[in-house]
């Protein structure tokens, strides 16, 4: 009985990597047509939403100037596409209108797109470029 139980566990764990890898099988580079369609859409969205000063509370805010936008890849599912964009930017932190810090940063942003428009987005934590060597 115990051998049979361990056999089931072994089968389950041997199938697990196959099922997990199938979740990521849809990631691919964009076609030229997709890049021509979605990169300008993403850049327009970034210009309207990203480069605005953001209030961090208590008189502190951040101003971000984008320096580079790279279209990494996209994931496909039944509900549309998730476009994976890498952004580099120069960040300036202010405290009551006095600059307290500035640094070059990078961040990966996921854009959920359907019918040629952005319907949702999510960003990973930003990191200083000097941290990546």
mmCIF file of N, CA and C in Angstrom:
data_model
loop_
_atom_site.group_PDB
_atom_site.id
_atom_site.type_symbol
_atom_site.label_atom_id
_atom_site.label_comp_id
_atom_site.label_asym_id
_atom_site.label_seq_id
_atom_site.Cartn_x
_atom_site.Cartn_y
_atom_site.Cartn_z
ATOM 1 N N UNK A 1 0.828 -1.189 0.000
ATOM 2 C CA UNK A 1 0.000 0.000 0.000
ATOM 3 C C UNK A 1 0.872 1.252 0.000
ATOM 4 N N UNK A 2 1.918 1.271 0.838
ATOM 5 C CA UNK A 2 2.797 2.431 0.919
ATOM 6 C C UNK A 2 3.536 2.624 -0.398
ATOM 7 N N UNK A 3 3.986 1.511 -1.021
ATOM 8 C CA UNK A 3 4.680 1.610 -2.305
ATOM 9 C C UNK A 3 3.759 2.207 -3.365
ATOM 10 N N UNK A 4 2.498 1.806 -3.345
ATOM 11 C CA UNK A 4 1.526 2.326 -4.309
ATOM 12 C C UNK A 4 1.322 3.831 -4.089
ATOM 13 N N UNK A 5 1.244 4.251 -2.840
ATOM 14 C CA UNK A 5 1.078 5.666 -2.493
ATOM 15 C C UNK A 5 2.262 6.485 -3.013
ATOM 16 N N UNK A 6 3.482 5.997 -2.777
ATOM 17 C CA UNK A 6 4.674 6.698 -3.260
ATOM 18 C C UNK A 6 4.746 6.701 -4.785
ATOM 19 N N UNK A 7 4.238 5.661 -5.412
ATOM 20 C CA UNK A 7 4.205 5.625 -6.880
ATOM 21 C C UNK A 7 3.302 6.739 -7.407
ATOM 22 N N UNK A 8 2.156 6.961 -6.764
ATOM 23 C CA UNK A 8 1.262 8.049 -7.171
ATOM 24 C C UNK A 8 1.921 9.416 -6.980
ATOM 25 N N UNK A 9 2.621 9.565 -5.874
ATOM 26 C CA UNK A 9 3.329 10.824 -5.618
ATOM 27 C C UNK A 9 4.402 11.050 -6.676
ATOM 28 N N UNK A 10 5.139 10.002 -7.007
ATOM 29 C CA UNK A 10 6.182 10.109 -8.020
ATOM 30 C C UNK A 10 5.597 10.496 -9.372
ATOM 31 N N UNK A 11 4.481 9.899 -9.745
ATOM 32 C CA UNK A 11 3.829 10.236 -11.014
ATOM 33 C C UNK A 11 3.357 11.683 -10.992
ATOM 34 N N UNK A 12 2.758 12.103 -9.896
ATOM 35 C CA UNK A 12 2.265 13.483 -9.795
ATOM 36 C C UNK A 12 3.401 14.484 -9.931
ATOM 37 N N UNK A 13 4.512 14.244 -9.251
ATOM 38 C CA UNK A 13 5.638 15.171 -9.328
ATOM 39 C C UNK A 13 6.333 15.129 -10.682
ATOM 40 N N UNK A 14 6.291 13.987 -11.362
ATOM 41 C CA UNK A 14 6.908 13.931 -12.688
ATOM 42 C C UNK A 14 6.063 14.670 -13.715
ATOM 43 N N UNK A 15 4.754 14.763 -13.509
ATOM 44 C CA UNK A 15 3.882 15.491 -14.431
ATOM 45 C C UNK A 15 3.822 16.978 -14.124
ATOM 46 N N UNK A 16 4.171 17.379 -12.924
ATOM 47 C CA UNK A 16 4.098 18.780 -12.516
ATOM 48 C C UNK A 16 4.917 19.704 -13.409
ATOM 49 N N UNK A 17 6.187 19.392 -13.720
ATOM 50 C CA UNK A 17 6.947 20.296 -14.594
ATOM 51 C C UNK A 17 6.320 20.459 -15.977
ATOM 52 N N UNK A 18 5.696 19.406 -16.493
ATOM 53 C CA UNK A 18 5.045 19.489 -17.801
ATOM 54 C C UNK A 18 3.880 20.460 -17.744
ATOM 55 N N UNK A 19 3.062 20.372 -16.693
ATOM 56 C CA UNK A 19 1.914 21.270 -16.589
ATOM 57 C C UNK A 19 2.349 22.702 -16.325
ATOM 58 N N UNK A 20 3.406 22.890 -15.533
ATOM 59 C CA UNK A 20 3.895 24.244 -15.271
ATOM 60 C C UNK A 20 4.501 24.841 -16.529
ATOM 61 N N UNK A 21 5.295 24.069 -17.269
ATOM 62 C CA UNK A 21 5.917 24.616 -18.475
ATOM 63 C C UNK A 21 4.880 24.956 -19.527
ATOM 64 N N UNK A 22 3.750 24.256 -19.546
ATOM 65 C CA UNK A 22 2.718 24.578 -20.527
ATOM 66 C C UNK A 22 2.079 25.928 -20.233
ATOM 67 N N UNK A 23 2.128 26.376 -18.970
ATOM 68 C CA UNK A 23 1.599 27.696 -18.640
ATOM 69 C C UNK A 23 2.408 28.802 -19.306
ATOM 70 N N UNK A 24 3.687 28.569 -19.517
ATOM 71 C CA UNK A 24 4.569 29.580 -20.079
ATOM 72 C C UNK A 24 4.856 29.354 -21.559
ATOM 73 N N UNK A 25 4.232 28.375 -22.157
ATOM 74 C CA UNK A 25 4.514 28.035 -23.548
ATOM 75 C C UNK A 25 4.039 29.102 -24.519
ATOM 76 N N UNK A 26 3.170 30.004 -24.107
ATOM 77 C CA UNK A 26 2.614 30.999 -25.008
ATOM 78 C C UNK A 26 3.459 32.264 -25.109
ATOM 79 N N UNK A 27 4.526 32.395 -24.343
ATOM 80 C CA UNK A 27 5.370 33.590 -24.405
ATOM 81 C C UNK A 27 6.190 33.542 -25.684
ATOM 82 N N UNK A 28 6.203 34.676 -26.400
ATOM 83 C CA UNK A 28 6.935 34.743 -27.657
ATOM 84 C C UNK A 28 7.290 36.184 -27.962
ATOM 85 N N UNK A 29 8.246 36.400 -28.864
ATOM 86 C CA UNK A 29 8.534 37.778 -29.274
ATOM 87 C C UNK A 29 7.381 38.306 -30.127
ATOM 88 N N UNK A 30 7.187 39.615 -30.153
ATOM 89 C CA UNK A 30 6.112 40.167 -30.978
ATOM 90 C C UNK A 30 6.463 40.071 -32.459
ATOM 91 N N UNK A 31 5.441 39.935 -33.289
ATOM 92 C CA UNK A 31 5.657 40.020 -34.728
ATOM 93 C C UNK A 31 5.907 41.481 -35.083
ATOM 94 N N UNK A 32 6.382 41.737 -36.288
ATOM 95 C CA UNK A 32 6.594 43.130 -36.706
ATOM 96 C C UNK A 32 5.281 43.896 -36.697
ATOM 97 N N UNK A 33 4.206 43.240 -37.108
ATOM 98 C CA UNK A 33 2.891 43.884 -37.117
ATOM 99 C C UNK A 33 2.431 44.228 -35.699
ATOM 100 N N UNK A 34 2.613 43.299 -34.760
ATOM 101 C CA UNK A 34 2.229 43.562 -33.365
ATOM 102 C C UNK A 34 3.066 44.685 -32.772
ATOM 103 N N UNK A 35 4.352 44.668 -33.061
ATOM 104 C CA UNK A 35 5.218 45.722 -32.538
ATOM 105 C C UNK A 35 4.808 47.073 -33.114
ATOM 106 N N UNK A 36 4.499 47.115 -34.410
ATOM 107 C CA UNK A 36 4.087 48.371 -35.048
ATOM 108 C C UNK A 36 2.746 48.862 -34.509
ATOM 109 N N UNK A 37 1.880 47.945 -34.102
ATOM 110 C CA UNK A 37 0.563 48.317 -33.579
ATOM 111 C C UNK A 37 0.626 48.714 -32.109
ATOM 112 N N UNK A 38 1.271 47.888 -31.282
ATOM 113 C CA UNK A 38 1.170 48.064 -29.840
ATOM 114 C C UNK A 38 2.248 48.940 -29.219
ATOM 115 N N UNK A 39 3.449 48.972 -29.776
ATOM 116 C CA UNK A 39 4.491 49.800 -29.164
ATOM 117 C C UNK A 39 4.100 51.281 -29.155
ATOM 118 N N UNK A 40 3.574 51.853 -30.267
ATOM 119 C CA UNK A 40 3.121 53.253 -30.195
ATOM 120 C C UNK A 40 1.979 53.453 -29.190
ATOM 121 N N UNK A 41 1.090 52.473 -29.072
ATOM 122 C CA UNK A 41 -0.008 52.559 -28.107
ATOM 123 C C UNK A 41 0.536 52.604 -26.683
ATOM 124 N N UNK A 42 1.497 51.733 -26.391
ATOM 125 C CA UNK A 42 2.118 51.697 -25.065
ATOM 126 C C UNK A 42 2.887 52.990 -24.807
ATOM 127 N N UNK A 43 3.636 53.468 -25.806
ATOM 128 C CA UNK A 43 4.399 54.710 -25.633
ATOM 129 C C UNK A 43 3.475 55.896 -25.381
ATOM 130 N N UNK A 44 2.337 55.942 -26.065
ATOM 131 C CA UNK A 44 1.370 57.021 -25.835
ATOM 132 C C UNK A 44 0.829 56.929 -24.400
ATOM 133 N N UNK A 45 0.473 55.720 -23.959
ATOM 134 C CA UNK A 45 -0.029 55.532 -22.601
ATOM 135 C C UNK A 45 1.022 55.958 -21.585
ATOM 136 N N UNK A 46 2.273 55.561 -21.808
ATOM 137 C CA UNK A 46 3.352 55.934 -20.890
ATOM 138 C C UNK A 46 3.516 57.450 -20.824
ATOM 139 N N UNK A 47 3.450 58.116 -21.975
ATOM 140 C CA UNK A 47 3.573 59.570 -22.000
ATOM 141 C C UNK A 47 2.462 60.263 -21.231
ATOM 142 N N UNK A 48 1.261 59.701 -21.284
ATOM 143 C CA UNK A 48 0.119 60.307 -20.601
ATOM 144 C C UNK A 48 0.062 59.962 -19.112
ATOM 145 N N UNK A 49 0.571 58.804 -18.735
ATOM 146 C CA UNK A 49 0.391 58.323 -17.366
ATOM 147 C C UNK A 49 1.671 58.179 -16.560
ATOM 148 N N UNK A 50 2.759 57.887 -17.197
ATOM 149 C CA UNK A 50 3.993 57.565 -16.497
ATOM 150 C C UNK A 50 4.767 58.810 -16.094
ATOM 151 N N UNK A 51 4.889 59.753 -17.018
ATOM 152 C CA UNK A 51 5.787 60.883 -16.794
ATOM 153 C C UNK A 51 5.140 62.023 -16.010
ATOM 154 N N UNK A 52 4.016 61.767 -15.396
ATOM 155 C CA UNK A 52 3.391 62.760 -14.528
ATOM 156 C C UNK A 52 4.027 62.670 -13.143
ATOM 157 N N UNK A 53 4.105 63.806 -12.456
ATOM 158 C CA UNK A 53 4.612 63.776 -11.076
ATOM 159 C C UNK A 53 3.652 62.959 -10.222
ATOM 160 N N UNK A 54 4.225 62.118 -9.377
ATOM 161 C CA UNK A 54 3.406 61.272 -8.515
ATOM 162 C C UNK A 54 3.633 61.662 -7.058
ATOM 163 N N UNK A 55 2.549 61.939 -6.367
ATOM 164 C CA UNK A 55 2.599 62.306 -4.955
ATOM 165 C C UNK A 55 2.787 61.040 -4.121
ATOM 166 N N UNK A 56 3.861 60.997 -3.354
ATOM 167 C CA UNK A 56 4.148 59.854 -2.490
ATOM 168 C C UNK A 56 3.706 60.097 -1.052
ATOM 169 N N UNK A 57 3.108 61.257 -0.787
ATOM 170 C CA UNK A 57 2.623 61.586 0.548
ATOM 171 C C UNK A 57 3.621 62.390 1.358
ATOM 172 N N UNK A 58 3.135 63.145 2.319
ATOM 173 C CA UNK A 58 3.951 63.949 3.240
ATOM 174 C C UNK A 58 4.857 64.940 2.514
ATOM 175 N N UNK A 59 4.376 65.501 1.403
ATOM 176 C CA UNK A 59 5.158 66.500 0.673
ATOM 177 C C UNK A 59 6.238 65.926 -0.227
ATOM 178 N N UNK A 60 6.324 64.610 -0.315
ATOM 179 C CA UNK A 60 7.329 63.953 -1.161
ATOM 180 C C UNK A 60 6.659 63.522 -2.461
ATOM 181 N N UNK A 61 7.346 63.770 -3.576
ATOM 182 C CA UNK A 61 6.838 63.287 -4.853
ATOM 183 C C UNK A 61 7.997 62.878 -5.741
ATOM 184 N N UNK A 62 7.659 62.149 -6.809
ATOM 185 C CA UNK A 62 8.652 61.655 -7.756
ATOM 186 C C UNK A 62 8.288 62.144 -9.153
ATOM 187 N N UNK A 63 9.302 62.522 -9.899
ATOM 188 C CA UNK A 63 9.158 62.855 -11.317
ATOM 189 C C UNK A 63 9.997 61.844 -12.088
ATOM 190 N N UNK A 64 9.397 61.213 -13.088
ATOM 191 C CA UNK A 64 10.078 60.164 -13.845
ATOM 192 C C UNK A 64 10.136 60.549 -15.318
ATOM 193 N N UNK A 65 11.310 60.550 -15.891
ATOM 194 C CA UNK A 65 11.495 60.832 -17.317
ATOM 195 C C UNK A 65 11.961 59.546 -17.993
ATOM 196 N N UNK A 66 11.166 59.025 -18.905
ATOM 197 C CA UNK A 66 11.502 57.784 -19.597
ATOM 198 C C UNK A 66 12.686 58.020 -20.518
ATOM 199 N N UNK A 67 13.656 57.109 -20.454
ATOM 200 C CA UNK A 67 14.836 57.201 -21.318
ATOM 201 C C UNK A 67 14.875 56.098 -22.366
ATOM 202 N N UNK A 68 14.175 54.984 -22.120
ATOM 203 C CA UNK A 68 14.169 53.882 -23.087
ATOM 204 C C UNK A 68 12.961 52.982 -22.853
ATOM 205 N N UNK A 69 12.330 52.565 -23.949
ATOM 206 C CA UNK A 69 11.218 51.618 -23.890
ATOM 207 C C UNK A 69 11.565 50.457 -24.818
ATOM 208 N N UNK A 70 11.544 49.236 -24.274
ATOM 209 C CA UNK A 70 11.872 48.046 -25.053
ATOM 210 C C UNK A 70 10.722 47.055 -24.967
ATOM 211 N N UNK A 71 10.290 46.575 -26.115
ATOM 212 C CA UNK A 71 9.226 45.577 -26.190
ATOM 213 C C UNK A 71 9.870 44.207 -26.019
ATOM 214 N N UNK A 72 9.738 43.623 -24.856
ATOM 215 C CA UNK A 72 10.369 42.327 -24.560
ATOM 216 C C UNK A 72 9.695 41.203 -25.331
ATOM 217 N N UNK A 73 8.442 40.964 -24.998
ATOM 218 C CA UNK A 73 7.738 39.811 -25.549
ATOM 219 C C UNK A 73 6.264 39.926 -25.182
ATOM 220 N N UNK A 74 5.493 38.912 -25.537
ATOM 221 C CA UNK A 74 4.098 38.918 -25.128
ATOM 222 C C UNK A 74 3.641 37.512 -24.811
ATOM 223 N N UNK A 75 2.651 37.452 -23.947
ATOM 224 C CA UNK A 75 1.975 36.203 -23.600
ATOM 225 C C UNK A 75 0.587 36.272 -24.202
ATOM 226 N N UNK A 76 0.105 35.138 -24.672
ATOM 227 C CA UNK A 76 -1.240 35.079 -25.226
ATOM 228 C C UNK A 76 -2.101 34.167 -24.364
ATOM 229 N N UNK A 77 -3.373 34.542 -24.244
ATOM 230 C CA UNK A 77 -4.340 33.652 -23.629
ATOM 231 C C UNK A 77 -5.676 33.867 -24.324
ATOM 232 N N UNK A 78 -6.706 33.208 -23.847
ATOM 233 C CA UNK A 78 -8.014 33.304 -24.495
ATOM 234 C C UNK A 78 -8.626 34.692 -24.385
ATOM 235 N N UNK A 79 -8.157 35.486 -23.433
ATOM 236 C CA UNK A 79 -8.739 36.806 -23.194
ATOM 237 C C UNK A 79 -7.941 37.944 -23.808
ATOM 238 N N UNK A 80 -6.961 37.659 -24.632
ATOM 239 C CA UNK A 80 -6.181 38.726 -25.261
ATOM 240 C C UNK A 80 -4.701 38.511 -25.082
ATOM 241 N N UNK A 81 -3.961 39.596 -25.140
ATOM 242 C CA UNK A 81 -2.509 39.563 -25.055
ATOM 243 C C UNK A 81 -2.029 40.328 -23.831
ATOM 244 N N UNK A 82 -0.928 39.857 -23.252
ATOM 245 C CA UNK A 82 -0.221 40.602 -22.220
ATOM 246 C C UNK A 82 1.123 40.984 -22.821
ATOM 247 N N UNK A 83 1.311 42.277 -23.041
ATOM 248 C CA UNK A 83 2.529 42.794 -23.644
ATOM 249 C C UNK A 83 3.506 43.132 -22.523
ATOM 250 N N UNK A 84 4.720 42.604 -22.622
ATOM 251 C CA UNK A 84 5.724 42.765 -21.577
ATOM 252 C C UNK A 84 6.731 43.801 -22.051
ATOM 253 N N UNK A 85 6.757 44.935 -21.360
ATOM 254 C CA UNK A 85 7.551 46.092 -21.765
ATOM 255 C C UNK A 85 8.571 46.408 -20.677
ATOM 256 N N UNK A 86 9.815 46.614 -21.091
ATOM 257 C CA UNK A 86 10.872 47.030 -20.167
ATOM 258 C C UNK A 86 11.105 48.525 -20.336
ATOM 259 N N UNK A 87 11.120 49.234 -19.217
ATOM 260 C CA UNK A 87 11.236 50.693 -19.238
ATOM 261 C C UNK A 87 12.447 51.110 -18.414
ATOM 262 N N UNK A 88 13.231 52.004 -18.975
ATOM 263 C CA UNK A 88 14.311 52.651 -18.219
ATOM 264 C C UNK A 88 13.914 54.108 -18.064
ATOM 265 N N UNK A 89 14.179 54.661 -16.883
ATOM 266 C CA UNK A 89 13.782 56.048 -16.644
ATOM 267 C C UNK A 89 14.711 56.699 -15.632
ATOM 268 N N UNK A 90 14.703 58.024 -15.672
ATOM 269 C CA UNK A 90 15.474 58.816 -14.719
ATOM 270 C C UNK A 90 14.483 59.363 -13.695
ATOM 271 N N UNK A 91 14.694 59.016 -12.436
ATOM 272 C CA UNK A 91 13.771 59.415 -11.372
ATOM 273 C C UNK A 91 14.395 60.508 -10.514
ATOM 274 N N UNK A 92 13.574 61.509 -10.205
ATOM 275 C CA UNK A 92 13.974 62.564 -9.275
ATOM 276 C C UNK A 92 12.950 62.603 -8.151
ATOM 277 N N UNK A 93 13.463 62.517 -6.927
ATOM 278 C CA UNK A 93 12.611 62.564 -5.742
ATOM 279 C C UNK A 93 12.708 63.949 -5.117
ATOM 280 N N UNK A 94 11.549 64.502 -4.771
ATOM 281 C CA UNK A 94 11.478 65.840 -4.188
ATOM 282 C C UNK A 94 10.787 65.782 -2.834
ATOM 283 N N UNK A 95 11.249 66.634 -1.938
ATOM 284 C CA UNK A 95 10.602 66.821 -0.645
ATOM 285 C C UNK A 95 10.328 68.311 -0.511
ATOM 286 N N UNK A 96 9.054 68.663 -0.571
ATOM 287 C CA UNK A 96 8.632 70.068 -0.508
ATOM 288 C C UNK A 96 9.403 70.922 -1.519
ATOM 289 N N UNK A 97 9.382 70.460 -2.781
ATOM 290 C CA UNK A 97 9.983 71.151 -3.936
ATOM 291 C C UNK A 97 11.502 71.229 -3.902
ATOM 292 N N UNK A 98 12.157 70.485 -3.028
ATOM 293 C CA UNK A 98 13.616 70.415 -3.005
ATOM 294 C C UNK A 98 14.016 68.995 -3.394
ATOM 295 N N UNK A 99 14.846 68.876 -4.466
ATOM 296 C CA UNK A 99 15.260 67.552 -4.912
ATOM 297 C C UNK A 99 16.144 66.900 -3.850
ATOM 298 N N UNK A 100 15.782 65.688 -3.455
ATOM 299 C CA UNK A 100 16.536 64.985 -2.416
ATOM 300 C C UNK A 100 17.318 63.790 -2.967
ATOM 301 N N UNK A 101 16.939 63.310 -4.146
ATOM 302 C CA UNK A 101 17.652 62.166 -4.727
ATOM 303 C C UNK A 101 17.278 62.042 -6.194
ATOM 304 N N UNK A 102 18.243 61.565 -6.985
ATOM 305 C CA UNK A 102 17.939 61.210 -8.363
ATOM 306 C C UNK A 102 18.731 59.975 -8.741
ATOM 307 N N UNK A 103 18.125 59.152 -9.589
ATOM 308 C CA UNK A 103 18.783 57.908 -9.974
ATOM 309 C C UNK A 103 18.161 57.362 -11.254
ATOM 310 N N UNK A 104 18.957 56.564 -11.959
ATOM 311 C CA UNK A 104 18.473 55.870 -13.145
ATOM 312 C C UNK A 104 17.867 54.549 -12.700
ATOM 313 N N UNK A 105 16.675 54.271 -13.202
ATOM 314 C CA UNK A 105 15.900 53.117 -12.753
ATOM 315 C C UNK A 105 15.424 52.306 -13.960
ATOM 316 N N UNK A 106 14.944 51.103 -13.680
ATOM 317 C CA UNK A 106 14.320 50.251 -14.688
ATOM 318 C C UNK A 106 13.142 49.530 -14.048
ATOM 319 N N UNK A 107 12.200 49.153 -14.907
ATOM 320 C CA UNK A 107 11.004 48.481 -14.417
ATOM 321 C C UNK A 107 10.379 47.707 -15.570
ATOM 322 N N UNK A 108 9.787 46.568 -15.264
ATOM 323 C CA UNK A 108 9.036 45.784 -16.252
ATOM 324 C C UNK A 108 7.556 46.029 -16.005
ATOM 325 N N UNK A 109 6.842 46.339 -17.093
ATOM 326 C CA UNK A 109 5.417 46.626 -16.994
ATOM 327 C C UNK A 109 4.665 45.675 -17.919
ATOM 328 N N UNK A 110 3.578 45.114 -17.411
ATOM 329 C CA UNK A 110 2.727 44.215 -18.185
ATOM 330 C C UNK A 110 1.474 44.969 -18.592
ATOM 331 N N UNK A 111 1.180 44.953 -19.886
ATOM 332 C CA UNK A 111 -0.015 45.604 -20.405
ATOM 333 C C UNK A 111 -0.951 44.547 -20.963
ATOM 334 N N UNK A 112 -2.155 44.473 -20.414
ATOM 335 C CA UNK A 112 -3.192 43.578 -20.928
ATOM 336 C C UNK A 112 -3.905 44.326 -22.041
ATOM 337 N N UNK A 113 -3.886 43.766 -23.236
ATOM 338 C CA UNK A 113 -4.482 44.428 -24.391
ATOM 339 C C UNK A 113 -5.541 43.532 -25.016
ATOM 340 N N UNK A 114 -6.589 44.166 -25.500
ATOM 341 C CA UNK A 114 -7.647 43.470 -26.226
ATOM 342 C C UNK A 114 -8.264 44.461 -27.198
ATOM 343 N N UNK A 115 -8.560 44.004 -28.379
ATOM 344 C CA UNK A 115 -9.185 44.841 -29.410
ATOM 345 C C UNK A 115 -8.393 46.113 -29.678
ATOM 346 N N UNK A 116 -7.070 46.023 -29.677
ATOM 347 C CA UNK A 116 -6.225 47.163 -30.016
ATOM 348 C C UNK A 116 -6.160 48.257 -28.967
ATOM 349 N N UNK A 117 -6.488 47.932 -27.723
ATOM 350 C CA UNK A 117 -6.408 48.948 -26.672
ATOM 351 C C UNK A 117 -5.907 48.318 -25.376
ATOM 352 N N UNK A 118 -5.381 49.151 -24.494
ATOM 353 C CA UNK A 118 -4.903 48.703 -23.187
ATOM 354 C C UNK A 118 -6.096 48.649 -22.245
ATOM 355 N N UNK A 119 -6.334 47.477 -21.661
ATOM 356 C CA UNK A 119 -7.469 47.331 -20.749
ATOM 357 C C UNK A 119 -7.035 47.214 -19.291
ATOM 358 N N UNK A 120 -5.751 46.885 -19.055
ATOM 359 C CA UNK A 120 -5.244 46.782 -17.688
ATOM 360 C C UNK A 120 -3.721 46.783 -17.746
ATOM 361 N N UNK A 121 -3.095 47.058 -16.616
ATOM 362 C CA UNK A 121 -1.634 47.035 -16.563
ATOM 363 C C UNK A 121 -1.190 46.713 -15.146
ATOM 364 N N UNK A 122 0.052 46.252 -15.037
ATOM 365 C CA UNK A 122 0.643 45.937 -13.741
ATOM 366 C C UNK A 122 2.149 46.115 -13.876
ATOM 367 N N UNK A 123 2.793 46.585 -12.826
ATOM 368 C CA UNK A 123 4.236 46.845 -12.880
ATOM 369 C C UNK A 123 4.959 46.073 -11.787
ATOM 370 N N UNK A 124 6.125 45.577 -12.127
ATOM 371 C CA UNK A 124 6.997 44.963 -11.129
ATOM 372 C C UNK A 124 7.675 46.082 -10.343
ATOM 373 N N UNK A 125 8.281 45.782 -9.218
ATOM 374 C CA UNK A 125 9.009 46.830 -8.485
ATOM 375 C C UNK A 125 10.162 47.390 -9.324
ATOM 376 N N UNK A 126 10.350 48.685 -9.255
ATOM 377 C CA UNK A 126 11.460 49.323 -9.970
ATOM 378 C C UNK A 126 12.758 49.053 -9.224
ATOM 379 N N UNK A 127 13.851 49.094 -9.965
ATOM 380 C CA UNK A 127 15.158 48.898 -9.348
ATOM 381 C C UNK A 127 16.156 49.867 -9.955
ATOM 382 N N UNK A 128 17.183 50.201 -9.187
ATOM 383 C CA UNK A 128 18.244 51.083 -9.678
ATOM 384 C C UNK A 128 19.067 50.335 -10.709
ATOM 385 N N UNK A 129 19.406 51.013 -11.807
ATOM 386 C CA UNK A 129 20.206 50.369 -12.844
ATOM 387 C C UNK A 129 21.586 49.992 -12.343
ATOM 388 N N UNK A 130 22.140 50.754 -11.419
ATOM 389 C CA UNK A 130 23.471 50.432 -10.904
ATOM 390 C C UNK A 130 23.475 49.135 -10.102
ATOM 391 N N UNK A 131 22.281 48.647 -9.693
ATOM 392 C CA UNK A 131 22.198 47.388 -8.957
ATOM 393 C C UNK A 131 22.407 46.190 -9.871
ATOM 394 N N UNK A 132 22.233 46.386 -11.178
ATOM 395 C CA UNK A 132 22.390 45.308 -12.148
ATOM 396 C C UNK A 132 23.765 45.434 -12.776
ATOM 397 N N UNK A 133 24.618 44.465 -12.528
ATOM 398 C CA UNK A 133 25.966 44.519 -13.093
ATOM 399 C C UNK A 133 26.270 43.273 -13.868
#
